[in-house]
Amino acid sequence: MKRRLTLIALTLLLLPLLFCLWVMGTSNGLHWLLTKATLPNALEIGAVEGNLISGVRITKLRYHDANMNITLDEALLDWRPSSLLRNKARLEMLYLQHPHIELLSKNSSGGSAPLQLPNILLPLSIQIDDMQVNDLEIVQPEQPLIHINNIALRAQADRIGVTMQYLDISTNELQLSVQGKLHPYADYWHDLEVQWQLQLEDLPPFNGSATLKGDLRKSVLQHQLIRPAAATAQVTIFDPLHTLRWEAKLQVPKQPLNTVHKEWPATTAALTARGHGDLERATVEAFSVDALNSSAQGKGTIEWKDGFKWQSDIDSRRFDLA
């Protein structure tokens, strides 16, 4: 009798272990976990190769609900299960090939409630060595297709925050690279560095750099345009989730206009301006323009809530077209 009870107890203890080994160690177990246990009737998978121990390849994935449809040609995952013993999930590789996201309805919140960001406190650390998203498409109602060639990410996150070694985003026109730190909770403290390059038709390449430091109460953007012309800007943003306000300074040193467009005149021009505003209007406290052998200073206001309105007070100090 005692021996039988021992066998029953061992069987009850081993069954959960064997079940976990089946789920993590076989492709059939992983397929069941994804399609039946996790998201029944919402997720369809064409094929699963490998397992959660040695690496996974998933093809022809489809997800659908009332708000969106998602398809994915291929997903590759390789990670270190042993890292969980150190309270860490380490993803050595995560590749997503041709994700297509179709949003089925517009945001119907009406804008009455203020936007709130979630407090994200991770129960364990996450390290991403190499994440690649290729050929991403996003479709929204009555909006043009958004196509992103590639997203590359190397980062790590814990209860303190997220540290990005790099987040690179590439489209046909824009190359964007971000690195820095972010605390995704409370006031969302951040300290980020950005490099970008933009290619527009019939124009030379534009590129610049920026830093963004602060939190949701106050964040300061320092931006520098490097080419084809030089310019600097500082924008201070206050309370962006509720009653967004901003203050800005802009300085464009004297330089030939044809550096921006080859068909523009070779005459030099300079501009300085400072102002403040919100989502409905902008107040230009002062500006100074020096171009075409002329010089002017002034101030003004611009409103766009109920149609575009512009008022200005310009004092021309020198006007010479000769």
PDB file of N, CA and C in Angstrom, residues 110-155:
ATOM      1  N   GLY A 110     -12.696  60.066 -28.389  1.00  0.00           N
ATOM      2  CA  GLY A 110     -13.251  61.403 -28.389  1.00  0.00           C
ATOM      3  C   GLY A 110     -12.353  62.454 -27.784  1.00  0.00           C
ATOM      4  N   GLY A 111     -11.238  62.040 -27.207  1.00  0.00           N
ATOM      5  CA  GLY A 111     -10.306  63.012 -26.674  1.00  0.00           C
ATOM      6  C   GLY A 111     -10.757  63.637 -25.359  1.00  0.00           C
ATOM      7  N   SER A 112     -11.828  63.119 -24.718  1.00  0.00           N
ATOM      8  CA  SER A 112     -12.326  63.724 -23.496  1.00  0.00           C
ATOM      9  C   SER A 112     -11.456  63.382 -22.296  1.00  0.00           C
ATOM     10  N   ALA A 113     -10.949  62.174 -22.242  1.00  0.00           N
ATOM     11  CA  ALA A 113     -10.117  61.759 -21.120  1.00  0.00           C
ATOM     12  C   ALA A 113      -8.653  61.966 -21.466  1.00  0.00           C
ATOM     13  N   PRO A 114      -7.861  62.485 -20.516  1.00  0.00           N
ATOM     14  CA  PRO A 114      -6.439  62.689 -20.800  1.00  0.00           C
ATOM     15  C   PRO A 114      -5.706  61.369 -20.978  1.00  0.00           C
ATOM     16  N   LEU A 115      -4.717  61.386 -21.834  1.00  0.00           N
ATOM     17  CA  LEU A 115      -3.931  60.192 -22.084  1.00  0.00           C
ATOM     18  C   LEU A 115      -3.084  59.865 -20.863  1.00  0.00           C
ATOM     19  N   GLN A 116      -3.049  58.598 -20.506  1.00  0.00           N
ATOM     20  CA  GLN A 116      -2.240  58.141 -19.395  1.00  0.00           C
ATOM     21  C   GLN A 116      -1.340  57.012 -19.860  1.00  0.00           C
ATOM     22  N   LEU A 117      -0.067  57.115 -19.541  1.00  0.00           N
ATOM     23  CA  LEU A 117       0.879  56.061 -19.880  1.00  0.00           C
ATOM     24  C   LEU A 117       0.941  55.044 -18.748  1.00  0.00           C
ATOM     25  N   PRO A 118       1.100  53.773 -19.090  1.00  0.00           N
ATOM     26  CA  PRO A 118       1.112  52.738 -18.048  1.00  0.00           C
ATOM     27  C   PRO A 118       2.402  52.765 -17.243  1.00  0.00           C
ATOM     28  N   ASN A 119       2.321  52.311 -16.007  1.00  0.00           N
ATOM     29  CA  ASN A 119       3.509  52.097 -15.189  1.00  0.00           C
ATOM     30  C   ASN A 119       4.005  50.673 -15.423  1.00  0.00           C
ATOM     31  N   ILE A 120       5.165  50.549 -16.040  1.00  0.00           N
ATOM     32  CA  ILE A 120       5.707  49.240 -16.394  1.00  0.00           C
ATOM     33  C   ILE A 120       6.835  48.898 -15.428  1.00  0.00           C
ATOM     34  N   LEU A 121       6.569  47.961 -14.538  1.00  0.00           N
ATOM     35  CA  LEU A 121       7.563  47.482 -13.581  1.00  0.00           C
ATOM     36  C   LEU A 121       7.761  45.991 -13.836  1.00  0.00           C
ATOM     37  N   LEU A 122       8.868  45.628 -14.417  1.00  0.00           N
ATOM     38  CA  LEU A 122       9.102  44.249 -14.832  1.00  0.00           C
ATOM     39  C   LEU A 122       9.436  43.362 -13.639  1.00  0.00           C
ATOM     40  N   PRO A 123       8.892  42.131 -13.605  1.00  0.00           N
ATOM     41  CA  PRO A 123       9.229  41.207 -12.519  1.00  0.00           C
ATOM     42  C   PRO A 123      10.622  40.607 -12.664  1.00  0.00           C
ATOM     43  N   LEU A 124      11.199  40.692 -13.851  1.00  0.00           N
ATOM     44  CA  LEU A 124      12.548  40.190 -14.098  1.00  0.00           C
ATOM     45  C   LEU A 124      13.216  41.044 -15.160  1.00  0.00           C
ATOM     46  N   SER A 125      14.515  40.926 -15.275  1.00  0.00           N
ATOM     47  CA  SER A 125      15.263  41.684 -16.276  1.00  0.00           C
ATOM     48  C   SER A 125      15.105  41.035 -17.648  1.00  0.00           C
ATOM     49  N   ILE A 126      15.129  41.870 -18.675  1.00  0.00           N
ATOM     50  CA  ILE A 126      15.050  41.396 -20.054  1.00  0.00           C
ATOM     51  C   ILE A 126      16.225  41.970 -20.830  1.00  0.00           C
ATOM     52  N   GLN A 127      16.961  41.120 -21.495  1.00  0.00           N
ATOM     53  CA  GLN A 127      18.074  41.544 -22.337  1.00  0.00           C
ATOM     54  C   GLN A 127      17.813  41.104 -23.765  1.00  0.00           C
ATOM     55  N   ILE A 128      17.822  42.051 -24.697  1.00  0.00           N
ATOM     56  CA  ILE A 128      17.630  41.768 -26.121  1.00  0.00           C
ATOM     57  C   ILE A 128      18.950  42.034 -26.827  1.00  0.00           C
ATOM     58  N   ASP A 129      19.596  40.978 -27.300  1.00  0.00           N
ATOM     59  CA  ASP A 129      20.875  41.124 -27.985  1.00  0.00           C
ATOM     60  C   ASP A 129      20.703  41.578 -29.435  1.00  0.00           C
ATOM     61  N   ASP A 130      19.710  41.027 -30.117  1.00  0.00           N
ATOM     62  CA  ASP A 130      19.543  41.338 -31.545  1.00  0.00           C
ATOM     63  C   ASP A 130      18.083  41.127 -31.928  1.00  0.00           C
ATOM     64  N   MET A 131      17.378  42.223 -32.131  1.00  0.00           N
ATOM     65  CA  MET A 131      15.998  42.158 -32.595  1.00  0.00           C
ATOM     66  C   MET A 131      15.899  42.877 -33.922  1.00  0.00           C
ATOM     67  N   GLN A 132      15.279  42.217 -34.908  1.00  0.00           N
ATOM     68  CA  GLN A 132      15.119  42.784 -36.242  1.00  0.00           C
ATOM     69  C   GLN A 132      13.669  42.606 -36.691  1.00  0.00           C
ATOM     70  N   VAL A 133      13.073  43.706 -37.124  1.00  0.00           N
ATOM     71  CA  VAL A 133      11.746  43.665 -37.736  1.00  0.00           C
ATOM     72  C   VAL A 133      11.910  44.160 -39.166  1.00  0.00           C
ATOM     73  N   ASN A 134      11.612  43.307 -40.140  1.00  0.00           N
ATOM     74  CA  ASN A 134      11.836  43.633 -41.542  1.00  0.00           C
ATOM     75  C   ASN A 134      10.516  43.769 -42.296  1.00  0.00           C
ATOM     76  N   ASP A 135      10.445  44.806 -43.125  1.00  0.00           N
ATOM     77  CA  ASP A 135       9.316  44.978 -44.052  1.00  0.00           C
ATOM     78  C   ASP A 135       7.982  45.089 -43.304  1.00  0.00           C
ATOM     79  N   LEU A 136       7.921  46.029 -42.373  1.00  0.00           N
ATOM     80  CA  LEU A 136       6.717  46.241 -41.574  1.00  0.00           C
ATOM     81  C   LEU A 136       5.731  47.125 -42.329  1.00  0.00           C
ATOM     82  N   GLU A 137       4.448  46.720 -42.328  1.00  0.00           N
ATOM     83  CA  GLU A 137       3.375  47.501 -42.941  1.00  0.00           C
ATOM     84  C   GLU A 137       2.267  47.725 -41.922  1.00  0.00           C
ATOM     85  N   ILE A 138       1.791  48.987 -41.853  1.00  0.00           N
ATOM     86  CA  ILE A 138       0.701  49.353 -40.954  1.00  0.00           C
ATOM     87  C   ILE A 138      -0.371  50.048 -41.774  1.00  0.00           C
ATOM     88  N   VAL A 139      -1.590  49.528 -41.699  1.00  0.00           N
ATOM     89  CA  VAL A 139      -2.717  50.078 -42.444  1.00  0.00           C
ATOM     90  C   VAL A 139      -3.741  50.598 -41.446  1.00  0.00           C
ATOM     91  N   GLN A 140      -4.149  51.860 -41.629  1.00  0.00           N
ATOM     92  CA  GLN A 140      -5.171  52.484 -40.794  1.00  0.00           C
ATOM     93  C   GLN A 140      -6.315  52.974 -41.664  1.00  0.00           C
ATOM     94  N   PRO A 141      -7.539  53.027 -41.126  1.00  0.00           N
ATOM     95  CA  PRO A 141      -8.668  53.506 -41.922  1.00  0.00           C
ATOM     96  C   PRO A 141      -8.449  54.931 -42.421  1.00  0.00           C
ATOM     97  N   GLU A 142      -8.652  55.114 -43.729  1.00  0.00           N
ATOM     98  CA  GLU A 142      -8.579  56.425 -44.370  1.00  0.00           C
ATOM     99  C   GLU A 142      -7.214  57.088 -44.205  1.00  0.00           C
ATOM    100  N   GLN A 143      -6.165  56.282 -44.043  1.00  0.00           N
ATOM    101  CA  GLN A 143      -4.810  56.795 -43.907  1.00  0.00           C
ATOM    102  C   GLN A 143      -3.897  56.077 -44.894  1.00  0.00           C
ATOM    103  N   PRO A 144      -2.850  56.761 -45.370  1.00  0.00           N
ATOM    104  CA  PRO A 144      -1.919  56.081 -46.278  1.00  0.00           C
ATOM    105  C   PRO A 144      -1.152  54.966 -45.569  1.00  0.00           C
ATOM    106  N   LEU A 145      -0.714  54.022 -46.356  1.00  0.00           N
ATOM    107  CA  LEU A 145       0.056  52.901 -45.830  1.00  0.00           C
ATOM    108  C   LEU A 145       1.363  53.393 -45.214  1.00  0.00           C
ATOM    109  N   ILE A 146       1.676  52.881 -44.040  1.00  0.00           N
ATOM    110  CA  ILE A 146       2.966  53.150 -43.403  1.00  0.00           C
ATOM    111  C   ILE A 146       3.865  51.940 -43.643  1.00  0.00           C
ATOM    112  N   HIS A 147       5.009  52.191 -44.257  1.00  0.00           N
ATOM    113  CA  HIS A 147       5.945  51.102 -44.557  1.00  0.00           C
ATOM    114  C   HIS A 147       7.300  51.424 -43.941  1.00  0.00           C
ATOM    115  N   ILE A 148       7.799  50.504 -43.145  1.00  0.00           N
ATOM    116  CA  ILE A 148       9.108  50.634 -42.512  1.00  0.00           C
ATOM    117  C   ILE A 148       9.970  49.474 -42.979  1.00  0.00           C
ATOM    118  N   ASN A 149      11.099  49.806 -43.567  1.00  0.00           N
ATOM    119  CA  ASN A 149      11.975  48.766 -44.106  1.00  0.00           C
ATOM    120  C   ASN A 149      12.557  47.874 -43.011  1.00  0.00           C
ATOM    121  N   ASN A 150      13.041  48.511 -41.936  1.00  0.00           N
ATOM    122  CA  ASN A 150      13.733  47.730 -40.912  1.00  0.00           C
ATOM    123  C   ASN A 150      13.685  48.459 -39.576  1.00  0.00           C
ATOM    124  N   ILE A 151      13.516  47.693 -38.499  1.00  0.00           N
ATOM    125  CA  ILE A 151      13.678  48.177 -37.132  1.00  0.00           C
ATOM    126  C   ILE A 151      14.672  47.255 -36.451  1.00  0.00           C
ATOM    127  N   ALA A 152      15.729  47.820 -35.893  1.00  0.00           N
ATOM    128  CA  ALA A 152      16.755  47.039 -35.203  1.00  0.00           C
ATOM    129  C   ALA A 152      16.874  47.551 -33.769  1.00  0.00           C
ATOM    130  N   LEU A 153      16.960  46.613 -32.822  1.00  0.00           N
ATOM    131  CA  LEU A 153      16.992  47.002 -31.413  1.00  0.00           C
ATOM    132  C   LEU A 153      17.972  46.128 -30.650  1.00  0.00           C
ATOM    133  N   ARG A 154      18.766  46.792 -29.819  1.00  0.00           N
ATOM    134  CA  ARG A 154      19.593  46.116 -28.809  1.00  0.00           C
ATOM    135  C   ARG A 154      19.379  46.881 -27.507  1.00  0.00           C
ATOM    136  N   ALA A 155      18.858  46.204 -26.485  1.00  0.00           N
ATOM    137  CA  ALA A 155      18.474  46.917 -25.264  1.00  0.00           C
ATOM    138  C   ALA A 155      18.391  45.952 -24.105  1.00  0.00           C
TER     139      ALA A 155
END
